[in-house]
CSV table of C-alpha atoms in Angstrom, one decimal:
chain,number,residue,atom,x,y,z
A,162,UNK,CA,61.3,73.3,112.5
A,163,UNK,CA,62.1,73.2,116.2
A,164,UNK,CA,65.6,72.2,117.1
A,165,UNK,CA,66.7,69.9,119.9
A,166,UNK,CA,65.1,71.0,123.1
A,167,UNK,CA,66.4,70.2,126.6
A,168,UNK,CA,64.8,70.7,130.0
A,169,UNK,CA,65.4,72.1,132.5
A,170,UNK,CA,68.0,74.7,131.5
A,171,UNK,CA,69.5,74.9,135.0
A,172,UNK,CA,69.3,72.7,138.0
A,173,UNK,CA,70.8,72.8,141.4
A,174,UNK,CA,71.0,69.6,143.5
A,175,UNK,CA,72.9,68.4,146.6
A,176,UNK,CA,75.2,65.4,146.9
A,177,UNK,CA,73.4,62.1,147.1
A,178,UNK,CA,70.3,63.3,145.3
A,179,UNK,CA,69.2,62.0,141.9
A,180,UNK,CA,68.3,64.0,138.8
A,181,UNK,CA,66.4,63.4,135.5
A,182,UNK,CA,67.3,65.4,132.4
A,183,UNK,CA,65.1,65.5,129.4
A,184,UNK,CA,65.7,65.8,125.6
A,185,UNK,CA,63.4,66.1,122.6
A,186,UNK,CA,65.1,65.4,119.3
A,187,UNK,CA,64.4,67.1,116.0
A,188,UNK,CA,61.3,65.7,114.4
A,189,UNK,CA,62.2,62.6,112.4
A,190,UNK,CA,65.5,62.0,114.2
A,191,UNK,CA,65.7,58.5,115.8
A,192,UNK,CA,69.1,58.8,117.4
A,193,UNK,CA,69.7,60.6,120.7
A,194,UNK,CA,73.2,60.9,122.3
A,195,UNK,CA,74.1,62.4,125.7
A,196,UNK,CA,77.3,64.2,126.5
A,197,UNK,CA,78.8,65.6,129.7
A,198,UNK,CA,80.9,68.8,129.4
A,199,UNK,CA,82.9,69.9,132.3
A,200,UNK,CA,84.0,73.5,132.4
A,201,UNK,CA,86.9,74.1,130.1
A,202,UNK,CA,86.8,70.7,128.5
A,203,UNK,CA,85.2,69.1,125.4
A,204,UNK,CA,82.0,67.1,125.6
A,205,UNK,CA,82.4,63.5,126.7
A,206,UNK,CA,80.1,60.8,125.3
A,207,UNK,CA,77.8,59.1,127.8
A,208,UNK,CA,75.2,57.2,125.8
A,209,UNK,CA,73.6,56.8,122.4
A,210,UNK,CA,70.1,55.5,122.0
A,211,UNK,CA,68.6,54.5,118.6
A,212,UNK,CA,65.1,53.1,118.1
A,213,UNK,CA,64.7,52.9,121.9
A,214,UNK,CA,67.8,50.6,122.3
A,215,UNK,CA,71.2,51.5,123.8
A,216,UNK,CA,73.7,51.5,121.0
A,217,UNK,CA,76.8,53.0,122.7
A,218,UNK,CA,78.0,53.7,126.2
A,219,UNK,CA,81.0,55.9,127.3
A,220,UNK,CA,83.2,55.4,130.3
A,221,UNK,CA,80.7,56.5,133.0
A,222,UNK,CA,79.7,54.7,136.2
A,223,UNK,CA,76.4,52.8,136.6
A,224,UNK,CA,75.0,55.8,138.4
A,225,UNK,CA,74.3,57.1,134.9
A,226,UNK,CA,71.4,55.6,133.0
A,227,UNK,CA,69.2,56.6,130.2
A,228,UNK,CA,66.2,55.5,128.1
A,229,UNK,CA,64.4,56.5,124.9
A,230,UNK,CA,60.7,56.6,124.5
A,231,UNK,CA,58.5,55.6,121.5
A,232,UNK,CA,58.4,59.3,120.4
A,233,UNK,CA,62.2,59.2,120.4
A,234,UNK,CA,62.5,61.7,123.3
A,235,UNK,CA,65.0,60.6,125.9
A,236,UNK,CA,65.8,60.9,129.6
A,237,UNK,CA,69.2,60.8,131.3
A,238,UNK,CA,69.2,59.8,135.0
A,239,UNK,CA,72.0,60.2,137.4
A,240,UNK,CA,71.8,58.7,140.9
A,241,UNK,CA,73.8,59.4,144.1
A,242,UNK,CA,75.1,62.8,142.7
A,243,UNK,CA,78.7,63.7,143.4
A,244,UNK,CA,80.3,67.2,143.3
A,245,UNK,CA,82.1,66.0,140.2
A,246,UNK,CA,78.9,65.6,138.3
A,247,UNK,CA,78.6,69.4,138.1
A,248,UNK,CA,78.6,70.0,134.3
A,249,UNK,CA,76.7,71.0,131.2
A,250,UNK,CA,74.8,68.0,129.9
A,251,UNK,CA,74.2,68.1,126.2
A,252,UNK,CA,71.8,66.1,124.1
A,253,UNK,CA,72.3,65.6,120.3
A,254,UNK,CA,70.1,64.1,117.7
A,255,UNK,CA,70.5,62.7,114.2
A,256,UNK,CA,68.4,60.7,111.7
A,257,UNK,CA,70.5,57.5,111.8
A,258,UNK,CA,72.6,55.5,114.2
A,259,UNK,CA,76.0,56.1,112.6
A,260,UNK,CA,78.1,59.2,113.5
A,261,UNK,CA,79.0,59.8,109.8
A,262,UNK,CA,76.5,62.7,109.8
A,263,UNK,CA,76.2,66.1,111.6
A,264,UNK,CA,74.9,65.9,115.1
A,265,UNK,CA,72.3,68.5,116.2
A,266,UNK,CA,72.8,69.7,119.7
A,267,UNK,CA,70.5,71.3,122.2
A,268,UNK,CA,71.6,74.1,124.5
A,269,UNK,CA,72.1,71.8,127.4
A,270,UNK,CA,71.2,71.5,131.0
A,271,UNK,CA,73.5,73.2,133.5
A,272,UNK,CA,73.7,71.0,136.6
A,273,UNK,CA,75.3,72.3,139.7
A,274,UNK,CA,75.9,70.1,142.7
A,275,UNK,CA,76.3,71.7,146.1
B,200,UNK,CA,89.0,59.9,127.4
B,201,UNK,CA,89.4,62.6,124.7
B,202,UNK,CA,91.0,61.5,121.5
B,203,UNK,CA,91.4,64.8,119.8
B,204,UNK,CA,93.7,67.5,121.0
B,205,UNK,CA,93.3,71.0,119.6
B,206,UNK,CA,96.1,73.4,119.3
B,207,UNK,CA,96.4,76.2,120.3
B,208,UNK,CA,94.2,76.1,123.4
B,209,UNK,CA,93.4,79.8,123.0
B,210,UNK,CA,93.8,82.2,120.1
B,211,UNK,CA,93.3,86.0,120.0
B,212,UNK,CA,93.2,87.8,116.6
B,213,UNK,CA,92.0,91.0,115.0
B,214,UNK,CA,88.9,91.2,112.8
B,215,UNK,CA,89.8,90.5,109.2
B,216,UNK,CA,92.7,88.2,110.1
B,217,UNK,CA,92.7,84.5,109.4
B,218,UNK,CA,92.5,81.9,112.2
B,219,UNK,CA,94.0,78.5,112.1
B,220,UNK,CA,93.2,75.7,114.6
B,221,UNK,CA,94.7,72.3,114.6
B,222,UNK,CA,93.5,68.9,115.8
B,223,UNK,CA,95.4,65.7,116.4
B,224,UNK,CA,93.9,62.3,117.1
B,225,UNK,CA,95.2,58.9,118.0
B,226,UNK,CA,93.3,56.1,116.2
B,227,UNK,CA,92.0,55.5,112.7
B,228,UNK,CA,88.8,57.3,111.9
B,229,UNK,CA,85.9,57.2,109.5
B,230,UNK,CA,85.4,60.9,109.6
B,231,UNK,CA,86.3,64.1,111.5
B,232,UNK,CA,83.9,66.9,112.3
B,233,UNK,CA,84.3,70.4,113.5
B,234,UNK,CA,81.9,72.2,115.8
B,235,UNK,CA,81.5,75.7,117.2
B,236,UNK,CA,80.2,76.5,120.7
B,237,UNK,CA,79.3,80.0,121.8
B,238,UNK,CA,79.6,80.6,125.6
B,239,UNK,CA,77.1,78.5,127.5
B,240,UNK,CA,75.3,77.2,124.5
B,241,UNK,CA,75.1,74.0,122.5
B,242,UNK,CA,77.4,72.9,119.8
B,243,UNK,CA,76.8,73.9,116.1
B,244,UNK,CA,78.1,71.6,113.4
B,245,UNK,CA,80.4,73.3,110.9
B,246,UNK,CA,81.9,70.8,108.6
B,247,UNK,CA,82.4,67.0,108.2
B,248,UNK,CA,85.4,65.5,106.3
B,249,UNK,CA,85.6,61.8,105.5
B,250,UNK,CA,88.7,59.8,105.9
B,251,UNK,CA,89.1,59.6,102.1
B,252,UNK,CA,88.9,63.4,101.6
B,253,UNK,CA,91.9,65.7,102.0
B,254,UNK,CA,90.2,69.2,101.9
B,255,UNK,CA,86.8,70.6,102.2
B,256,UNK,CA,85.4,74.2,102.0
B,257,UNK,CA,82.3,75.8,103.4
B,258,UNK,CA,81.9,79.5,103.0
B,259,UNK,CA,84.9,81.1,104.9
B,260,UNK,CA,85.8,77.7,106.4
B,261,UNK,CA,88.5,75.4,105.0
B,262,UNK,CA,89.2,72.1,106.6
B,263,UNK,CA,92.1,69.8,105.8
B,264,UNK,CA,92.7,66.2,106.9
B,265,UNK,CA,96.0,64.3,106.9
B,266,UNK,CA,95.3,60.7,107.9
B,267,UNK,CA,99.0,59.7,107.7
B,268,UNK,CA,99.7,62.3,110.4
B,269,UNK,CA,96.4,61.9,112.2
B,270,UNK,CA,95.7,65.6,112.1
B,271,UNK,CA,93.3,68.1,110.8
B,272,UNK,CA,93.2,71.9,110.5
B,273,UNK,CA,90.4,74.4,110.5
B,274,UNK,CA,91.0,77.7,108.8
B,275,UNK,CA,88.6,80.6,109.2
B,276,UNK,CA,89.3,83.4,106.7
B,277,UNK,CA,88.5,87.1,107.1
B,278,UNK,CA,87.4,86.6,110.7
B,279,UNK,CA,84.6,88.6,112.3
B,280,UNK,CA,83.8,89.4,115.9
B,281,UNK,CA,80.8,87.0,115.6
B,282,UNK,CA,83.3,84.1,115.1
B,283,UNK,CA,84.4,84.4,118.8
B,284,UNK,CA,83.6,81.0,120.2
B,285,UNK,CA,85.2,77.7,121.2
B,286,UNK,CA,85.9,75.3,118.4
B,287,UNK,CA,86.1,71.5,118.8
B,288,UNK,CA,87.1,68.6,116.6
B,289,UNK,CA,85.3,65.3,117.0
B,290,UNK,CA,86.2,61.9,115.5
B,291,UNK,CA,84.1,59.0,114.6
B,292,UNK,CA,86.1,55.8,114.7
B,293,UNK,CA,83.3,53.7,113.3
B,294,UNK,CA,83.8,49.9,113.2
B,295,UNK,CA,81.1,49.2,115.9
B,296,UNK,CA,82.5,51.9,118.2
B,297,UNK,CA,79.4,54.1,118.0
B,298,UNK,CA,80.5,57.3,119.6
B,299,UNK,CA,81.8,60.7,118.8
B,300,UNK,CA,85.0,61.6,120.6
B,301,UNK,CA,85.7,65.4,121.1
B,302,UNK,CA,88.9,67.2,121.8
B,303,UNK,CA,89.4,69.9,124.5
B,304,UNK,CA,88.8,72.7,122.1
B,305,UNK,CA,90.4,76.0,121.0
B,306,UNK,CA,89.0,79.2,122.4
B,307,UNK,CA,89.0,81.9,119.6
B,308,UNK,CA,88.6,85.6,120.4
B,309,UNK,CA,88.2,88.0,117.5
B,310,UNK,CA,88.8,91.6,118.5
B,311,UNK,CA,86.8,94.3,116.7
């Protein structure tokens, strides 16, 4: 079975632009979570979506938004990009909403802001 | 904010030796999970230990949890060069706080 897939793998943007990152969960998984991982740090939780509804939000500004589609794939949008948004953006999926089960991660999108 | 704090930040050992990594956290948890990340890749789930468990094994991995000290340890026995990676602990506080909180990680290097 295919794992979690993310696109694109790499992206270069300039300050002030916006970006859309995409994630396809494992078939049958209804929960998708997004994380930001700055170099040398652990992943930081941004959002969780389950059954197309936002179920959790981390401490990120309103420039960050996300949505989940009927096929459970998800998009993360970031507006007005700042240099500090440069990071690896990870998507994880799981069958249920609770985090009492393993999370399955994609290989991420490396976003560089110039 | 990052709840978990791994210790040490970096660890370098020889193949065949054991590697121990520690994780401390701040609030009550439902469960604690350990993940591995190879350079530039996604995270791979290793083991999940629930708050009412004290020890769990999976192959060469042994995880302990001490909720009174708010700490956990990950032991990798008979390490291999392929174990070279960063290791993260992640906590699930539950109780309506639907998120997984990761520590800063331990970078393990296993020298052949």
